[in-house]
XYZ file of N, CA and C in Angstrom:
573
model
N 26.945 -84.241 14.839
C 25.664 -83.718 14.974
C 25.566 -82.322 15.051
N 26.525 -81.602 15.798
C 26.659 -80.060 15.773
C 26.768 -79.440 14.400
N 27.581 -80.218 13.404
C 27.761 -79.524 12.197
C 26.410 -79.605 11.359
N 25.607 -80.745 11.546
C 24.433 -80.717 10.849
C 23.508 -79.586 11.291
N 23.536 -79.211 12.583
C 22.657 -78.292 13.346
C 23.071 -77.009 12.851
N 24.514 -76.722 12.658
C 25.006 -75.469 12.470
C 24.637 -75.106 11.054
N 24.617 -76.206 10.078
C 24.435 -75.967 8.619
C 22.814 -75.828 8.544
N 22.069 -76.504 9.256
C 20.584 -76.048 9.089
C 20.537 -74.731 9.498
N 21.045 -74.248 10.643
C 20.730 -72.958 11.120
C 21.145 -71.995 10.032
N 22.272 -72.129 9.407
C 22.676 -71.102 8.428
C 21.710 -71.103 7.192
N 21.355 -72.372 6.821
C 20.379 -72.437 5.638
C 19.096 -71.725 6.046
N 18.694 -71.942 7.197
C 17.470 -71.143 7.702
C 17.656 -69.711 7.641
N 18.719 -69.296 8.099
C 19.096 -67.773 7.927
C 18.913 -67.237 6.745
N 19.642 -67.968 5.838
C 19.664 -67.501 4.388
C 18.295 -67.425 3.608
N 17.688 -68.466 3.984
C 16.140 -68.684 3.527
C 15.423 -67.349 4.028
N 15.581 -67.133 5.314
C 14.819 -65.918 5.983
C 15.345 -64.643 5.254
N 16.577 -64.487 5.019
C 17.068 -63.161 4.406
C 16.391 -63.192 2.844
N 16.447 -64.149 2.249
C 15.890 -64.059 0.978
C 14.282 -63.961 0.798
N 13.691 -64.543 1.840
C 12.316 -64.243 1.956
C 11.797 -62.679 2.270
N 12.791 -62.225 3.051
C 12.623 -60.723 3.415
C 12.901 -59.767 2.329
N 13.276 -60.290 1.222
C 13.580 -59.330 0.071
C 15.129 -58.779 -0.034
N 15.879 -59.264 0.873
C 17.249 -58.925 0.784
C 18.076 -59.415 -0.539
N 18.927 -58.552 -0.774
C 19.606 -58.942 -2.035
C 21.262 -58.837 -1.711
N 22.226 -59.702 -1.912
C 23.564 -59.473 -1.681
C 24.173 -60.099 -2.848
N 25.398 -59.586 -3.046
C 26.328 -60.040 -4.196
C 27.663 -60.029 -3.737
N 28.379 -61.237 -3.878
C 29.641 -61.556 -3.488
C 30.637 -61.173 -4.690
N 31.404 -60.235 -4.913
C 32.253 -59.888 -5.926
C 33.692 -59.715 -5.360
N 34.716 -60.387 -5.866
C 35.971 -60.024 -5.438
C 36.632 -58.727 -6.151
N 37.756 -58.383 -5.508
C 38.348 -57.246 -6.055
C 38.616 -57.275 -7.670
N 38.975 -58.674 -8.081
C 39.528 -58.825 -9.396
C 38.174 -58.788 -10.323
N 37.205 -59.441 -9.817
C 35.748 -59.251 -10.535
C 35.332 -58.028 -10.590
N 35.486 -57.109 -9.727
C 34.953 -55.827 -9.573
C 35.590 -54.967 -10.802
N 37.038 -55.181 -10.853
C 37.624 -54.447 -11.959
C 37.211 -55.004 -13.437
N 36.907 -56.269 -13.489
C 36.629 -56.856 -14.853
C 35.246 -56.486 -15.264
N 34.414 -55.900 -14.283
C 32.958 -55.556 -14.645
C 32.710 -54.129 -14.941
N 33.825 -53.359 -14.882
C 33.834 -51.999 -15.306
C 33.283 -51.976 -16.794
N 32.419 -51.131 -17.059
C 32.032 -51.038 -18.485
C 33.040 -50.317 -19.508
N 33.005 -50.672 -20.678
C 33.887 -50.092 -21.658
C 32.987 -49.316 -22.515
N 32.339 -48.136 -21.855
C 31.448 -47.254 -22.420
C 32.025 -46.206 -23.044
N 31.815 -45.935 -24.392
C 32.376 -44.835 -24.991
C 31.184 -43.639 -24.896
N 31.730 -42.458 -24.814
C 30.819 -41.456 -24.632
C 29.808 -41.195 -25.857
N 28.607 -40.850 -25.666
C 27.795 -40.795 -26.866
C 28.174 -39.728 -27.731
N 27.952 -40.036 -29.021
C 28.684 -39.398 -30.168
C 28.115 -37.907 -30.451
N 28.809 -36.962 -30.476
C 28.345 -35.692 -30.685
C 27.779 -34.731 -29.586
N 27.689 -33.549 -29.860
C 27.072 -32.722 -28.712
C 25.446 -32.718 -28.866
N 24.883 -33.201 -29.825
C 23.545 -33.306 -30.054
C 22.768 -34.231 -29.164
N 23.618 -35.238 -28.375
C 22.971 -36.134 -27.590
C 22.550 -35.451 -26.338
N 21.130 -35.268 -26.082
C 20.542 -34.577 -25.114
C 19.346 -35.351 -24.720
N 19.297 -35.843 -23.393
C 18.080 -36.570 -23.006
C 17.342 -35.814 -21.900
N 16.252 -35.483 -22.019
C 15.352 -34.599 -21.169
C 16.313 -33.469 -20.653
N 16.825 -32.701 -21.644
C 17.539 -31.344 -21.177
C 18.791 -31.861 -20.434
N 19.259 -32.859 -20.452
C 20.533 -33.277 -19.800
C 21.600 -33.834 -21.043
N 22.667 -33.145 -21.016
C 23.592 -33.735 -22.061
C 24.017 -35.208 -21.588
N 24.332 -36.021 -22.695
C 24.654 -37.422 -22.445
C 25.983 -37.634 -21.622
N 27.005 -36.422 -21.878
C 28.237 -36.450 -21.058
C 28.031 -36.236 -19.714
N 26.819 -35.713 -19.198
C 26.697 -35.694 -17.719
C 26.177 -36.730 -17.076
N 25.824 -38.014 -17.838
C 25.362 -39.084 -17.185
C 26.603 -39.915 -16.558
N 26.407 -40.244 -15.436
C 27.552 -41.093 -14.705
C 27.722 -42.336 -15.252
N 28.884 -42.701 -15.604
C 28.990 -44.218 -16.095
C 29.213 -45.097 -14.895
N 28.375 -46.187 -14.794
C 28.435 -47.194 -13.714
C 28.283 -48.467 -14.114
N 28.318 -49.484 -13.521
C 27.903 -50.749 -13.907
C 26.639 -51.164 -13.122
N 25.906 -52.302 -13.808
C 24.706 -52.661 -12.997
C 24.794 -53.084 -11.514
N 26.019 -53.744 -11.463
C 26.207 -54.246 -9.954
C 26.730 -52.843 -9.050
N 27.134 -51.895 -9.407
C 27.287 -50.704 -8.660
C 26.070 -50.245 -8.277
N 24.956 -50.202 -9.187
C 23.752 -49.660 -8.925
C 23.168 -50.482 -7.905
N 23.218 -51.848 -7.914
C 22.575 -52.859 -6.877
C 23.417 -52.737 -5.713
N 24.717 -52.519 -5.569
C 25.398 -52.552 -4.331
C 25.002 -51.291 -3.412
N 24.834 -50.073 -4.270
C 24.521 -48.779 -3.377
C 23.668 -47.946 -4.071
N 22.365 -48.478 -4.161
C 21.383 -47.744 -5.019
C 20.974 -46.205 -4.453
N 21.313 -45.915 -3.158
C 20.931 -44.530 -2.577
C 21.982 -43.681 -3.079
N 23.270 -44.042 -3.632
C 24.111 -43.198 -4.035
C 23.813 -42.458 -5.479
N 22.895 -43.323 -6.036
C 22.531 -42.782 -7.469
C 20.994 -42.361 -7.681
N 20.368 -42.212 -6.423
C 19.151 -41.878 -6.318
C 18.789 -40.366 -7.000
N 18.094 -40.168 -7.874
C 17.723 -38.981 -8.621
C 18.851 -38.592 -9.474
N 19.988 -39.167 -9.798
C 21.025 -38.889 -10.547
C 21.015 -39.503 -11.884
N 21.410 -38.957 -12.931
C 21.415 -39.552 -14.392
C 22.564 -40.401 -14.332
N 22.301 -41.673 -14.770
C 23.470 -42.757 -14.784
C 23.187 -43.470 -16.141
N 24.392 -44.178 -16.683
C 24.290 -44.902 -17.843
C 25.089 -46.029 -17.545
N 24.857 -47.164 -18.204
C 25.774 -48.154 -18.213
C 25.422 -49.294 -19.290
N 26.471 -49.992 -19.486
C 26.389 -51.075 -20.609
C 26.000 -52.524 -19.965
N 25.106 -53.043 -20.874
C 24.669 -54.376 -20.124
C 24.276 -55.093 -21.457
N 23.865 -56.500 -21.010
C 23.439 -57.393 -22.019
C 21.800 -57.628 -21.778
N 21.034 -57.238 -22.658
C 19.512 -57.383 -22.454
C 19.237 -58.926 -22.251
N 18.404 -59.085 -21.154
C 18.026 -60.469 -20.877
C 16.417 -60.658 -21.237
N 15.564 -60.019 -20.832
C 14.190 -60.278 -21.146
C 13.293 -59.265 -20.635
N 11.957 -59.040 -21.024
C 10.958 -58.298 -20.532
C 10.387 -58.999 -19.440
N 9.992 -58.252 -18.403
C 9.396 -58.895 -17.227
C 8.350 -57.988 -16.681
N 7.645 -58.680 -15.760
C 6.505 -57.948 -15.012
C 7.041 -57.660 -13.592
N 8.237 -57.981 -13.408
C 8.923 -57.899 -12.055
C 8.938 -56.280 -11.584
N 8.192 -56.133 -10.476
C 8.353 -54.576 -9.966
C 7.272 -53.749 -10.520
N 6.453 -54.214 -11.673
C 5.350 -53.404 -12.111
C 4.250 -53.565 -11.260
N 3.300 -52.483 -11.056
C 2.102 -52.427 -10.120
C 2.507 -52.693 -8.712
N 3.838 -52.421 -8.390
C 4.041 -52.347 -7.006
C 3.897 -51.021 -6.404
N 2.950 -51.049 -5.363
C 2.279 -49.568 -4.929
C 3.532 -48.583 -4.765
N 4.649 -48.989 -4.189
C 5.700 -47.995 -3.746
C 6.325 -47.421 -4.997
N 6.502 -48.190 -5.985
C 7.175 -47.688 -7.259
C 6.300 -46.985 -8.188
N 5.105 -47.156 -8.140
C 4.071 -46.412 -8.789
C 4.316 -46.425 -10.361
N 4.614 -47.643 -10.896
C 4.796 -47.905 -12.322
C 3.616 -48.937 -12.686
N 2.602 -48.443 -13.324
C 1.548 -49.500 -13.826
C 1.921 -50.222 -15.198
N 1.636 -51.495 -14.990
C 1.942 -52.248 -16.309
C 1.110 -51.798 -17.487
N 0.250 -50.931 -17.293
C -0.516 -50.397 -18.539
C 0.283 -49.346 -19.255
N 1.215 -48.640 -18.502
C 1.973 -47.557 -19.018
C 3.378 -47.864 -19.074
N 3.923 -48.985 -18.611
C 5.521 -49.117 -18.573
C 5.717 -50.813 -19.065
N 6.920 -50.911 -19.645
C 7.466 -52.243 -19.701
C 8.450 -52.447 -18.435
N 8.805 -53.741 -18.189
C 9.769 -53.979 -17.182
C 10.839 -54.887 -17.955
N 12.089 -54.371 -17.569
C 13.106 -55.239 -18.407
C 14.188 -55.628 -17.519
N 14.906 -56.696 -17.793
C 16.049 -57.081 -16.819
C 17.349 -57.204 -17.880
N 18.395 -57.093 -17.141
C 19.790 -57.156 -17.951
C 20.532 -58.527 -17.379
N 21.352 -58.962 -18.022
C 22.113 -60.182 -17.533
C 23.188 -59.884 -16.538
N 23.133 -60.565 -15.559
C 24.298 -60.320 -14.565
C 25.632 -60.271 -15.217
N 26.398 -59.179 -15.104
C 27.617 -59.315 -15.626
C 28.843 -60.041 -15.089
N 28.438 -60.386 -13.765
C 29.691 -61.190 -13.088
C 29.433 -62.790 -13.216
N 28.618 -63.165 -14.170
C 28.456 -64.585 -14.480
C 28.545 -64.828 -15.783
N 29.565 -65.456 -16.344
C 29.759 -65.714 -17.808
C 29.348 -67.072 -18.280
N 29.215 -67.900 -17.491
C 29.054 -69.442 -18.004
C 27.578 -69.663 -17.982
N 26.768 -68.963 -17.566
C 25.239 -69.150 -17.652
C 24.536 -67.760 -17.870
N 23.475 -67.930 -18.357
C 22.540 -66.696 -18.578
C 21.604 -66.402 -17.513
N 22.000 -65.715 -16.564
C 21.363 -65.386 -15.326
C 20.959 -63.748 -15.242
N 19.631 -63.593 -15.014
C 19.304 -62.230 -15.097
C 19.520 -61.465 -13.772
N 19.579 -60.280 -13.704
C 19.853 -59.268 -12.598
C 18.521 -58.584 -12.074
N 17.823 -59.491 -11.450
C 16.372 -59.014 -11.084
C 16.404 -58.026 -10.017
N 17.468 -57.766 -9.234
C 17.526 -56.830 -8.203
C 17.614 -55.379 -8.731
N 17.896 -55.113 -10.170
C 17.977 -53.794 -10.893
C 16.566 -53.745 -11.533
N 15.686 -53.035 -11.089
C 14.462 -52.982 -11.690
C 14.280 -51.906 -12.829
N 14.138 -52.140 -13.914
C 14.294 -51.113 -15.069
C 12.873 -51.043 -15.894
N 12.570 -49.709 -15.984
C 11.124 -49.585 -16.436
C 11.223 -48.639 -17.783
N 10.598 -48.901 -18.945
C 10.538 -48.173 -20.017
C 9.215 -47.717 -20.300
N 8.931 -46.488 -20.600
C 7.551 -45.952 -20.936
C 6.953 -46.396 -22.116
N 5.733 -46.829 -22.105
C 5.110 -47.488 -23.320
C 4.713 -46.400 -24.324
N 4.837 -46.565 -25.403
C 4.307 -45.549 -26.411
C 2.806 -45.788 -26.734
N 2.209 -44.730 -27.329
C 0.743 -44.649 -27.560
C 0.533 -45.732 -28.610
N 1.558 -45.985 -29.771
C 1.338 -46.881 -30.879
C 2.452 -47.785 -30.580
N 1.951 -49.122 -30.125
C 3.029 -49.986 -29.932
C 3.636 -50.583 -31.074
N 3.333 -50.243 -32.321
C 4.013 -50.700 -33.594
C 5.265 -49.989 -33.701
N 5.172 -48.783 -33.026
C 6.420 -47.983 -33.244
C 7.355 -47.862 -32.056
N 7.108 -48.710 -31.101
C 7.701 -48.822 -29.774
C 9.247 -49.483 -29.933
N 10.272 -48.555 -29.890
C 11.464 -49.133 -30.087
C 12.005 -50.079 -29.085
N 11.462 -50.091 -27.649
C 11.772 -51.084 -26.721
C 11.403 -52.439 -27.350
N 10.435 -52.670 -27.947
C 9.879 -53.968 -28.511
C 10.911 -54.585 -29.475
N 11.948 -53.971 -30.035
C 12.723 -54.416 -30.836
C 14.008 -55.145 -30.112
N 14.119 -55.081 -29.025
C 15.077 -55.723 -28.276
C 14.990 -57.248 -28.231
N 16.194 -57.752 -28.324
C 16.113 -59.364 -28.297
C 17.136 -59.773 -27.307
N 16.972 -61.097 -26.630
C 17.900 -61.449 -25.769
C 19.361 -61.572 -26.368
N 20.357 -61.030 -25.393
C 21.720 -61.039 -25.944
C 22.087 -59.687 -26.654
N 21.195 -58.850 -26.818
C 21.683 -57.570 -27.430
C 22.622 -56.865 -26.436
N 23.553 -56.276 -26.817
C 24.348 -55.418 -25.994
C 23.788 -53.924 -26.075
N 23.444 -53.494 -24.905
C 22.745 -52.061 -24.896
C 23.501 -51.151 -23.948
N 23.247 -49.774 -24.210
C 23.588 -48.890 -23.284
C 22.470 -48.011 -22.903
N 22.214 -48.089 -21.500
C 21.171 -47.644 -20.950
C 21.286 -46.346 -20.283
N 20.620 -45.368 -20.587
C 20.405 -43.954 -19.944
C 19.263 -43.941 -19.067
N 19.209 -43.509 -17.769
C 18.261 -43.287 -17.024
C 18.411 -42.720 -15.782
N 17.538 -42.630 -14.810
C 17.553 -42.022 -13.363
C 16.790 -43.085 -12.445
N 17.577 -43.456 -11.303
C 17.138 -44.201 -10.165
C 16.139 -43.299 -9.399
N 14.577 -43.876 -9.570
C 13.589 -42.930 -8.891
C 13.290 -43.383 -7.577
N 13.726 -44.662 -7.175
C 13.368 -45.205 -5.697
C 14.354 -46.279 -5.516
N 14.454 -46.427 -4.217
C 15.195 -47.572 -3.677
C 14.474 -48.437 -2.865
N 13.054 -48.703 -3.286
C 12.411 -49.660 -2.248
C 12.958 -50.930 -2.203
N 12.840 -51.635 -1.026
C 13.508 -52.871 -0.741
C 15.009 -52.908 -1.014
N 15.397 -51.700 -0.748
C 17.014 -51.564 -0.900
C 17.577 -52.058 -2.197
N 16.680 -51.741 -3.308
C 17.370 -51.977 -4.655
C 16.846 -50.799 -5.640
N 17.713 -50.739 -6.617
C 17.399 -49.625 -7.421
C 16.215 -49.866 -8.362
N 15.509 -48.668 -8.465
C 14.285 -48.787 -9.369
C 14.530 -47.725 -10.353
N 14.736 -47.986 -11.659
C 15.200 -46.916 -12.590
C 14.315 -46.741 -13.866
N 14.053 -45.477 -14.113
C 13.329 -45.233 -15.255
C 14.330 -45.131 -16.296
N 14.108 -45.699 -17.531
C 14.959 -45.806 -18.597
C 14.428 -44.635 -19.373
N 15.508 -43.662 -19.699
C 15.079 -42.674 -20.722
C 15.671 -42.958 -22.133
N 16.573 -43.787 -22.373
C 16.926 -44.140 -23.641
C 18.012 -45.118 -23.467
N 17.771 -46.226 -24.660
C 18.601 -47.329 -24.921
C 19.034 -47.203 -26.336
N 20.436 -47.302 -26.506
C 21.239 -47.531 -27.532
C 21.599 -49.098 -27.711
N 21.296 -49.447 -28.904
C 21.784 -50.855 -29.155
C 23.155 -50.805 -29.699
N 24.029 -51.411 -28.776
C 25.585 -51.276 -29.364
C 25.823 -52.429 -30.333
N 25.395 -53.708 -29.990
C 25.534 -54.713 -30.795
C 24.363 -55.716 -30.592
N 23.884 -56.141 -32.052
C 22.535 -56.975 -32.030
C 23.063 -58.300 -31.864
N 22.480 -59.313 -31.010
C 22.662 -60.545 -30.906
C 22.447 -61.369 -32.114
N 23.165 -62.476 -32.345
C 22.862 -63.165 -33.417
C 21.504 -63.929 -33.417
N 20.831 -63.927 -34.484
C 19.396 -64.381 -34.504
C 19.500 -65.931 -34.368
N 18.823 -66.564 -33.393
C 18.708 -67.903 -33.070
C 17.164 -68.342 -32.806
N 16.772 -69.504 -32.998
C 15.630 -70.064 -32.444
C 14.338 -69.116 -32.850
N 13.723 -68.824 -31.766
C 12.400 -67.967 -31.912
C 12.560 -66.628 -32.527
N 13.764 -66.074 -32.247
C 14.013 -64.776 -32.747
C 14.380 -64.701 -34.379
N 14.871 -65.849 -34.648
C 15.067 -66.099 -36.163
C 13.819 -66.387 -36.690
N 12.901 -67.195 -36.173
C 11.524 -67.345 -36.912
C 10.862 -66.312 -36.963
N 10.891 -65.461 -36.030
C 10.246 -64.132 -35.851
C 10.604 -63.037 -37.036
N 12.005 -63.077 -37.138
C 12.569 -62.102 -38.213
C 12.299 -62.752 -39.748
N 12.249 -63.904 -39.743
C 11.771 -64.578 -41.220
C 10.503 -64.185 -41.523
N 9.418 -64.370 -40.416
C 8.042 -64.275 -40.579
C 7.907 -62.737 -40.996
N 8.573 -61.718 -40.350
C 8.521 -60.294 -40.627
C 8.813 -60.076 -41.936
N 10.089 -60.746 -42.554
C 10.406 -60.646 -43.950
C 9.326 -61.094 -44.931
N 8.440 -62.173 -44.748
C 7.663 -62.645 -45.564
C 6.418 -61.607 -45.588
N 5.990 -61.115 -44.491
C 5.028 -60.140 -44.336
C 5.382 -59.049 -45.314
N 6.550 -58.457 -45.521
C 6.928 -57.398 -46.215
C 6.999 -57.829 -47.655
């Protein structure tokens, strides 16, 4: 009887933590070493983003940003990740001041989970919309694309990193399957 009561108590505590917006990640030391990105520096001295050379962007992992977002507040960072999806998560949140009419929300895949595709919603990523959406490079991203993200963490609301994306380099396109293949075929027919 005591075991059932203690399990119920633990489950209730976990639910309360999740409802309060807490995020936690359990990663062992070997997993931590395995998730370090293999990011090559941007090529050439011509790589400058908003008057900051690409070489001055600190290389981190998405999980590093989630573990200690305050360490990266207002600092230029870059990380390698797998694009997951576009999302409304975090947009129109009053403390973040990112309006869904002006920004896209993006998520990346959790790098510590290999057997399933699970996004990392604790890392809020925002990309500024272009005036002409036909020429917007963010919209060319497909699920599974390997990307290199450059940006700055502008807030740590809810103890999570909220990051403005300044640049995304696609390192490797994902193989076209399903809907993305049909979309590419339809685009070829239009041309």
